[in-house]
């Protein structure tokens, strides 16, 4: 059993794609409303967190489909934190207006521009053998004072 209280089935999240709404779990924090910005490889995704506008790399088994897990992970009555309530409102509004999700689109474009700069740098620096994606610095500052403990 996972720490979230249910067994994660292999392949359950394999259909997640860029732009999907999810709950993303980062160590030390509860699952938070997020949206997938980019998929690195088969098991690592870059996500945008609603309410905080932060981004992070998250493993596939720390992602939960938004609609499927909304009742369990998104209960704002049970979670008194106003930042969480704000994040839930933000993701709900974003689902209704996907093309006008300005914070997500801005974070995604900044990330893609950073990837492009890294690739250009890698091409110009022939002796560098490490992957450009491994060098991208993705700042991560999460919810203030909000932890897993309930």
N, CA, C and O of each residue as an XYZ file, in Angstrom:
600
protein
N       0.844     -1.187      0.000
C       0.000      0.000      0.000
C       0.888      1.250      0.000
O       1.937      1.277      0.643
N       0.464      2.252     -0.709
C       1.205      3.504     -0.696
C       0.802      4.296      0.548
O      -0.155      3.944      1.238
N       1.537      5.360      0.822
C       1.232      6.186      1.987
C      -0.086      6.927      1.826
O      -0.660      7.382      2.816
N      -0.575      7.057      0.598
C      -1.825      7.777      0.357
C      -3.041      6.921      0.686
O      -4.170      7.404      0.606
N      -2.831      5.655      1.058
C      -3.947      4.839      1.499
C      -4.574      3.982      0.425
O      -5.635      3.400      0.651
N      -3.958      3.887     -0.726
C      -4.464      3.017     -1.776
C      -3.299      2.489     -2.596
O      -2.254      3.132     -2.696
N      -3.481      1.346     -3.166
C      -2.424      0.741     -3.969
C      -2.420      1.386     -5.349
O      -3.458      1.492     -6.002
N      -1.248      1.812     -5.781
C      -1.107      2.395     -7.104
C      -0.864      1.259     -8.085
O       0.099      0.505     -7.945
N      -1.727      1.140     -9.064
C      -1.605      0.077    -10.047
C      -0.661      0.499    -11.152
O      -0.719      1.630    -11.634
N       0.212     -0.418    -11.552
C       1.158     -0.140    -12.615
C       0.389      0.186    -13.896
O      -0.530     -0.536    -14.281
N       0.776      1.273    -14.545
C       0.125      1.679    -15.779
C      -1.095      2.553    -15.583
O      -1.646      3.072    -16.554
N      -1.530      2.727    -14.332
C      -2.727      3.531    -14.073
C      -2.551      4.977    -14.531
O      -3.490      5.578    -15.052
N      -1.353      5.540    -14.340
C      -1.113      6.925    -14.718
C      -0.440      7.065    -16.082
O      -0.099      8.182    -16.472
N      -0.236      5.971    -16.820
C       0.518      6.032    -18.063
C      -0.177      6.866    -19.133
O       0.469      7.272    -20.099
N      -1.447      7.129    -18.994
C      -2.166      7.904    -19.986
C      -2.137      9.407    -19.715
O      -2.724     10.173    -20.480
N      -1.470      9.847    -18.651
C      -1.377     11.276    -18.362
C      -0.564     11.969    -19.448
O       0.425     11.429    -19.943
N      -1.001     13.186    -19.813
C      -0.301     13.909    -20.868
C      -0.183     15.388    -20.505
O      -0.799     15.853    -19.545
N       0.603     16.109    -21.272
C       0.807     17.535    -21.062
C      -0.543     18.247    -21.113
O      -1.351     18.009    -22.011
N      -0.774     19.121    -20.136
C      -2.017     19.882    -20.063
C      -3.058     19.269    -19.152
O      -4.059     19.915    -18.843
N      -2.846     18.023    -18.707
C      -3.815     17.374    -17.824
C      -3.804     18.018    -16.438
O      -2.763     18.449    -15.941
N      -4.978     18.071    -15.837
C      -5.135     18.564    -14.468
C      -4.954     17.377    -13.531
O      -5.516     16.305    -13.757
N      -4.157     17.576    -12.468
C      -3.816     16.499    -11.549
C      -3.701     17.041    -10.128
O      -3.744     18.251     -9.903
N      -3.555     16.130     -9.182
C      -3.047     16.454     -7.856
C      -1.624     15.912     -7.854
O      -1.401     14.754     -8.209
N      -0.666     16.732     -7.461
C       0.731     16.314     -7.441
C       1.217     16.266     -6.004
O       0.994     17.200     -5.234
N       1.880     15.176     -5.643
C       2.373     14.957     -4.283
C       3.880     15.169     -4.254
O       4.622     14.513     -4.985
N       4.326     16.086     -3.407
C       5.747     16.336     -3.199
C       6.063     15.965     -1.760
O       5.286     16.267     -0.855
N       7.196     15.315     -1.545
C       7.563     14.861     -0.205
C       7.461     15.995      0.809
O       7.999     17.081      0.595
N       6.775     15.735      1.899
C       6.613     16.712      2.967
C       5.345     17.545      2.852
O       5.022     18.310      3.760
N       4.631     17.403      1.756
C       3.419     18.181      1.533
C       2.300     17.269      1.054
O       2.554     16.207      0.486
N       1.079     17.681      1.281
C      -0.055     16.889      0.818
C      -0.236     17.099     -0.694
O       0.324     18.043     -1.251
N      -0.994     16.247     -1.349
C      -1.266     16.439     -2.785
C      -1.895     17.804     -3.038
O      -2.779     18.242     -2.303
N      -1.424     18.464     -4.087
C      -1.822     19.837     -4.368
C      -2.331     19.929     -5.802
O      -1.806     19.242     -6.678
N      -3.340     20.760     -6.067
C      -3.847     20.915     -7.434
C      -2.743     21.415     -8.369
O      -2.040     22.378     -8.060
N      -2.604     20.745     -9.515
C      -1.510     21.064    -10.430
C      -1.923     20.751    -11.868
O      -2.994     20.199    -12.121
N      -1.053     21.115    -12.791
C      -1.264     20.824    -14.210
C       0.074     20.431    -14.818
O       1.102     21.040    -14.522
N       0.057     19.422    -15.659
C       1.292     18.918    -16.266
C       1.770     19.887    -17.343
O       1.027     20.224    -18.265
N       3.038     20.335    -17.213
C       3.641     21.240    -18.189
C       4.454     20.488    -19.236
O       4.437     20.835    -20.417
N       5.165     19.454    -18.791
C       6.099     18.762    -19.678
C       6.367     17.374    -19.132
O       6.377     17.170    -17.918
N       6.583     16.427    -20.016
C       6.934     15.061    -19.618
C       8.385     14.816    -20.014
O       8.719     14.813    -21.199
N       9.253     14.608    -19.009
C      10.683     14.377    -19.255
C      10.929     13.015    -19.890
O      11.539     12.900    -20.953
N      10.447     12.013    -19.224
C      10.604     10.647    -19.711
C       9.395      9.854    -19.254
O       8.365     10.441    -18.920
N       9.495      8.561    -19.232
C       8.331      7.740    -18.905
C       7.823      7.938    -17.487
O       6.659      7.648    -17.212
N       8.661      8.424    -16.581
C       8.217      8.485    -15.186
C       8.402      9.838    -14.497
O       8.132      9.944    -13.300
N       8.851     10.871    -15.206
C       9.062     12.185    -14.583
C       8.296     13.256    -15.353
O       8.411     13.381    -16.572
N       7.513     14.022    -14.604
C       6.714     15.104    -15.178
C       7.080     16.415    -14.498
O       7.425     16.438    -13.316
N       7.002     17.502    -15.251
C       7.141     18.842    -14.689
C       5.721     19.381    -14.546
O       4.943     19.364    -15.501
N       5.387     19.860    -13.342
C       4.032     20.328    -13.084
C       4.032     21.769    -12.587
O       5.014     22.260    -12.030
N       2.907     22.421    -12.806
C       2.636     23.772    -12.332
C       1.625     23.652    -11.203
O       0.571     23.041    -11.381
N       1.929     24.226    -10.043
C       1.034     24.162     -8.890
C       0.123     25.390     -8.852
O       0.592     26.527     -8.890
N      -1.174     25.141     -8.776
C      -2.145     26.228     -8.669
C      -2.108     26.827     -7.276
O      -1.807     26.144     -6.297
N      -2.418     28.108     -7.200
C      -2.440     28.802     -5.911
C      -1.090     29.375     -5.545
O      -1.007     30.471     -4.992
N      -0.012     28.634     -5.852
C       1.340     29.094     -5.521
C       2.124     29.501     -6.764
O       3.097     30.248     -6.665
N       1.712     29.021     -7.924
C       2.388     29.242     -9.213
C       3.813     28.707     -9.229
O       4.640     29.168    -10.015
N       4.102     27.745     -8.374
C       5.410     27.100     -8.363
C       5.410     25.935     -9.339
O       4.358     25.476     -9.784
N       6.606     25.468     -9.663
C       6.753     24.310    -10.527
C       7.688     23.315     -9.857
O       8.479     23.676     -8.986
N       7.587     22.051    -10.278
C       8.473     21.022     -9.729
C       8.465     19.803    -10.635
O       7.544     19.602    -11.426
N       9.521     18.985    -10.503
C       9.552     17.677    -11.144
C       8.883     16.699    -10.194
O       9.158     16.694     -8.994
N       7.998     15.866    -10.744
C       7.249     14.924     -9.920
C       7.242     13.577    -10.619
O       7.064     13.497    -11.835
N       7.438     12.518     -9.840
C       7.377     11.174    -10.386
C       5.957     10.772    -10.721
O       5.000     11.299    -10.153
N       5.824      9.840    -11.640
C       4.506      9.423    -12.117
C       3.617      8.901    -10.989
O       2.401      9.086    -11.026
N       4.214      8.250     -9.990
C       3.405      7.686     -8.911
C       3.032      8.713     -7.848
O       2.395      8.370     -6.852
N       3.424      9.971     -8.053
C       3.004     11.056     -7.175
C       1.969     11.947     -7.862
O       1.675     13.047     -7.393
N       1.423     11.462     -8.976
C       0.389     12.193     -9.699
C      -0.932     11.449     -9.622
O      -0.974     10.227     -9.761
N      -2.002     12.185     -9.403
C      -3.347     11.616     -9.296
C      -4.273     12.408    -10.207
O      -4.301     13.636    -10.134
N      -5.024     11.736    -11.054
C      -5.958     12.417    -11.944
C      -6.864     13.329    -11.127
O      -7.375     12.931    -10.080
N      -7.059     14.538    -11.604
C      -7.821     15.531    -10.854
C      -9.266     15.093    -10.630
O      -9.715     15.024     -9.486
N      -9.990     14.801    -11.688
C     -11.414     14.472    -11.552
C     -11.629     13.189    -10.753
O     -12.551     13.104     -9.941
N     -10.789     12.208    -10.982
C     -10.934     10.914    -10.305
C     -10.706     11.017     -8.796
O     -11.344     10.299     -8.026
N      -9.806     11.899     -8.370
C      -9.428     11.994     -6.956
C      -9.883     13.289     -6.288
O      -9.495     13.575     -5.155
N     -10.697     14.063     -6.978
C     -11.137     15.363     -6.455
C     -11.902     15.237     -5.137
O     -11.670     16.020     -4.216
N     -12.797     14.277     -5.034
C     -13.603     14.132     -3.817
C     -12.731     13.808     -2.608
O     -12.986     14.297     -1.507
N     -11.702     12.985     -2.811
C     -10.853     12.553     -1.695
C      -9.749     13.560     -1.375
O      -9.494     13.845     -0.205
N      -9.091     14.100     -2.405
C      -7.931     14.963     -2.184
C      -8.267     16.458     -2.221
O      -7.484     17.278     -1.740
N      -9.418     16.815     -2.784
C      -9.739     18.223     -2.956
C     -10.842     18.742     -2.066
O     -11.426     19.787     -2.353
N     -11.139     18.038     -0.999
C     -12.210     18.450     -0.093
C     -11.787     19.695      0.681
O     -10.994     19.606      1.618
N     -12.316     20.861      0.288
C     -11.930     22.112      0.944
C     -12.585     22.287      2.305
O     -12.099     23.076      3.117
N     -13.663     21.581      2.577
C     -14.291     21.663      3.895
C     -13.404     20.991      4.938
O     -13.285     21.459      6.070
N     -12.785     19.883      4.533
C     -11.916     19.143      5.435
C     -10.558     19.826      5.591
O      -9.883     19.656      6.605
N     -10.174     20.581      4.600
C      -8.864     21.234      4.601
C      -9.075     22.740      4.790
O      -9.478     23.442      3.863
N      -8.805     23.210      5.972
C      -9.121     24.594      6.329
C      -8.128     25.611      5.771
O      -8.391     26.812      5.836
N      -7.001     25.168      5.229
C      -5.967     26.066      4.737
C      -6.500     26.935      3.602
O      -6.989     26.416      2.598
N      -6.408     28.249      3.756
C      -6.946     29.153      2.737
C      -6.143     29.087      1.441
O      -6.703     29.327      0.371
N      -4.854     28.771      1.501
C      -4.046     28.630      0.284
C      -4.550     27.440     -0.534
O      -4.586     27.494     -1.764
N      -4.933     26.378      0.149
C      -5.473     25.207     -0.557
C      -6.814     25.545     -1.198
O      -7.074     25.156     -2.336
N      -7.661     26.263     -0.475
C      -8.959     26.675     -1.031
C      -8.752     27.549     -2.260
O      -9.452     27.394     -3.261
N      -7.803     28.458     -2.189
C      -7.485     29.328     -3.315
C      -6.983     28.513     -4.510
O      -7.350     28.791     -5.652
N      -6.154     27.518     -4.246
C      -5.631     26.666     -5.313
C      -6.754     25.869     -5.971
O      -6.762     25.703     -7.191
N      -7.698     25.378     -5.176
C      -8.824     24.625     -5.727
C      -9.709     25.532     -6.595
O     -10.180     25.114     -7.652
N      -9.928     26.751     -6.154
C     -10.715     27.705     -6.940
C      -9.993     28.023     -8.252
O     -10.617     28.098     -9.310
N      -8.686     28.209     -8.171
C      -7.867     28.517     -9.346
C      -7.929     27.382    -10.373
O      -8.094     27.637    -11.566
N      -7.799     26.140     -9.922
C      -7.825     25.019    -10.864
C      -9.221     24.832    -11.458
O      -9.347     24.479    -12.631
N     -10.257     25.061    -10.677
C     -11.622     24.946    -11.192
C     -11.865     25.994    -12.285
O     -12.437     25.682    -13.329
N     -11.432     27.224    -12.044
C     -11.579     28.280    -13.054
C     -10.761     27.961    -14.298
O     -11.196     28.234    -15.417
N      -9.586     27.389    -14.109
C      -8.707     27.054    -15.230
C      -9.285     25.936    -16.083
O      -9.088     25.922    -17.298
N      -9.988     25.009    -15.470
C     -10.607     23.935    -16.241
C     -11.684     24.482    -17.162
O     -11.863     23.996    -18.278
N     -12.391     25.479    -16.697
C     -13.457     26.083    -17.496
C     -12.899     26.928    -18.641
O     -13.537     27.068    -19.685
N     -11.709     27.487    -18.441
C     -11.111     28.381    -19.438
C      -9.667     27.990    -19.698
O      -8.756     28.762    -19.400
N      -9.447     26.818    -20.241
C      -8.095     26.280    -20.466
C      -7.201     27.219    -21.267
O      -6.020     27.359    -20.950
N      -7.731     27.855    -22.282
C      -6.921     28.726    -23.138
C      -6.579     30.051    -22.471
O      -5.712     30.780    -22.951
N      -7.250     30.369    -21.373
C      -7.010     31.626    -20.665
C      -6.355     31.391    -19.300
O      -6.448     32.229    -18.404
N      -5.701     30.255    -19.158
C      -5.002     29.900    -17.917
C      -3.621     30.561    -17.949
O      -2.606     29.891    -18.140
N      -3.596     31.883    -17.758
C      -2.403     32.687    -17.983
C      -1.210     32.278    -17.125
O      -0.087     32.237    -17.627
N      -1.420     31.976    -15.851
C      -0.298     31.603    -14.983
C       0.366     30.317    -15.470
O       1.593     30.231    -15.521
N      -0.440     29.324    -15.825
C       0.089     28.062    -16.349
C       0.823     28.290    -17.665
O       1.938     27.803    -17.853
N       0.198     29.029    -18.569
C       0.811     29.268    -19.879
C       2.122     30.041    -19.756
O       3.069     29.783    -20.499
N       2.177     30.979    -18.827
C       3.414     31.744    -18.600
C       4.510     30.828    -18.065
O       5.639     30.857    -18.555
N       4.180     30.015    -17.061
C       5.173     29.095    -16.490
C       5.658     28.098    -17.540
O       6.847     27.787    -17.604
N       4.737     27.601    -18.357
C       5.107     26.639    -19.394
C       6.016     27.284    -20.436
O       7.007     26.679    -20.845
N       5.695     28.498    -20.872
C       6.532     29.166    -21.878
C       7.915     29.489    -21.320
O       8.909     29.375    -22.038
N       7.995     29.891    -20.042
C       9.299     30.147    -19.419
C      10.124     28.864    -19.345
O      11.330     28.877    -19.588
N       9.466     27.768    -19.010
C      10.161     26.487    -18.931
C      10.673     26.064    -20.310
O      11.818     25.634    -20.450
N       9.814     26.189    -21.323
C      10.210     25.794    -22.671
C      11.345     26.683    -23.200
O      12.232     26.192    -23.897
N      11.328     27.968    -22.881
C      12.410     28.871    -23.283
C      13.718     28.463    -22.601
O      14.779     28.499    -23.224
N      13.646     28.078    -21.328
C      14.845     27.632    -20.612
C      15.395     26.349    -21.245
O      16.609     26.192    -21.378
N      14.509     25.443    -21.628
C      14.942     24.206    -22.305
C      15.625     24.528    -23.629
O      16.646     23.929    -23.967
N      15.064     25.469    -24.373
C      15.644     25.845    -25.667
C      17.034     26.447    -25.477
O      17.961     26.114    -26.215
N      17.185     27.343    -24.477
C      18.496     27.937    -24.192
C      19.505     26.862    -23.811
O      20.656     26.903    -24.245
N      19.072     25.896    -22.997
C      19.966     24.814    -22.584
C      20.411     23.981    -23.783
O      21.584     23.620    -23.886
N      19.493     23.678    -24.678
C      19.848     22.901    -25.880
C      20.824     23.667    -26.760
O      21.768     23.080    -27.289
N      20.611     24.962    -26.925
C      21.514     25.782    -27.725
C      22.904     25.825    -27.084
O      23.916     25.747    -27.781
N      22.948     25.947    -25.776
C      24.221     25.955    -25.061
C      24.933     24.624    -25.223
O      26.146     24.580    -25.424
N      24.178     23.543    -25.135
C      24.765     22.219    -25.279
C      25.341     22.007    -26.677
O      26.409     21.416    -26.830
N      24.638     22.486    -27.682
C      25.123     22.358    -29.052
C      26.397     23.157    -29.269
O      27.293     22.710    -29.985
N      26.489     24.329    -28.663
C      27.670     25.165    -28.839
C      28.853     24.688    -28.004
O      29.996     25.037    -28.301
N      28.604     23.918    -26.993
C      29.662     23.423    -26.109
C      29.858     21.929    -26.360
O      29.275     21.101    -25.660
N      30.665     21.585    -27.343
C      30.797     20.194    -27.782
C      31.420     19.270    -26.733
O      31.151     18.069    -26.758
N      32.225     19.774    -25.832
C      32.835     18.896    -24.829
C      31.913     18.565    -23.652
O      32.239     17.715    -22.825
N      30.792     19.221    -23.584
C      29.840     18.926    -22.516
C      29.054     17.675    -22.875
O      28.384     17.648    -23.907
N      29.123     16.642    -22.048
C      28.451     15.378    -22.354
C      27.197     15.137    -21.535
O      26.470     14.184    -21.816
N      26.912     15.957    -20.534
C      25.716     15.724    -19.725
C      24.478     16.261    -20.435
O      24.581     17.138    -21.293
N      23.346     15.750    -20.088
C      22.075     16.126    -20.705
C      21.680     17.546    -20.323
O      21.856     17.959    -19.177
N      21.154     18.278    -21.269
C      20.707     19.646    -21.007
C      19.548     19.667    -20.035
O      19.441     20.591    -19.228
N      18.682     18.677    -20.089
C      17.523     18.650    -19.190
C      17.941     18.457    -17.737
O      17.258     18.936    -16.832
N      19.044     17.767    -17.501
C      19.517     17.560    -16.131
C      20.023     18.852    -15.512
O      20.081     18.965    -14.287
N      20.389     19.827    -16.332
C      20.953     21.068    -15.824
C      19.916     22.163    -15.612
O      20.231     23.200    -15.028
N      18.705     21.955    -16.068
C      17.689     22.989    -15.911
C      17.353     23.141    -14.439
O      16.981     22.181    -13.764
N      17.489     24.345    -13.966
C      17.157     24.640    -12.581
C      15.686     25.018    -12.500
O      15.276     26.045    -13.040
N      14.896     24.197    -11.832
C      13.479     24.484    -11.647
C      13.293     24.874    -10.192
O      13.356     24.025     -9.303
N      13.064     26.163     -9.949
C      12.898     26.583     -8.555
C      11.655     25.948     -7.950
O      10.630     25.796     -8.613
N      11.767     25.581     -6.680
C      10.624     24.972     -6.005
C      10.488     25.555     -4.619
O      11.341     25.352     -3.755
N       9.431     26.265     -4.420
C       9.057     26.759     -3.105
C       7.584     26.430     -3.004
O       6.784     26.873     -3.828
N       7.228     25.663     -2.008
C       5.842     25.195     -1.944
C       5.095     25.930     -0.849
O       5.596     26.902     -0.284
N       3.966     25.489     -0.570
C       3.001     26.060      0.335
C       3.638     26.406      1.685
O       4.387     25.608      2.248
N       3.339     27.581      2.185
C       3.939     28.009      3.437
C       3.338     27.284      4.622
O       2.153     27.429      4.923
N       4.166     26.506      5.289
C       3.755     25.869      6.531
C       2.734     24.770      6.390
O       2.195     24.318      7.401
N       2.443     24.321      5.203
C       1.414     23.296      4.990
C       2.096     21.952      4.806
O       2.879     21.781      3.871
N       1.815     21.003      5.674
C       2.467     19.700      5.599
C       1.441     18.608      5.443
O       0.238     18.864      5.386
N       1.938     17.374      5.374
C       1.076     16.220      5.225
C       0.175     15.968      6.432
O      -0.924     15.431      6.289
N       0.630     16.348      7.597
C      -0.130     16.014      8.810
C      -1.492     16.694      8.805
O      -1.633     17.875      8.489
N      -2.479     15.900      9.166
C      -3.838     16.435      9.185
C      -4.386     16.409     10.593
O      -5.524     16.820     10.821
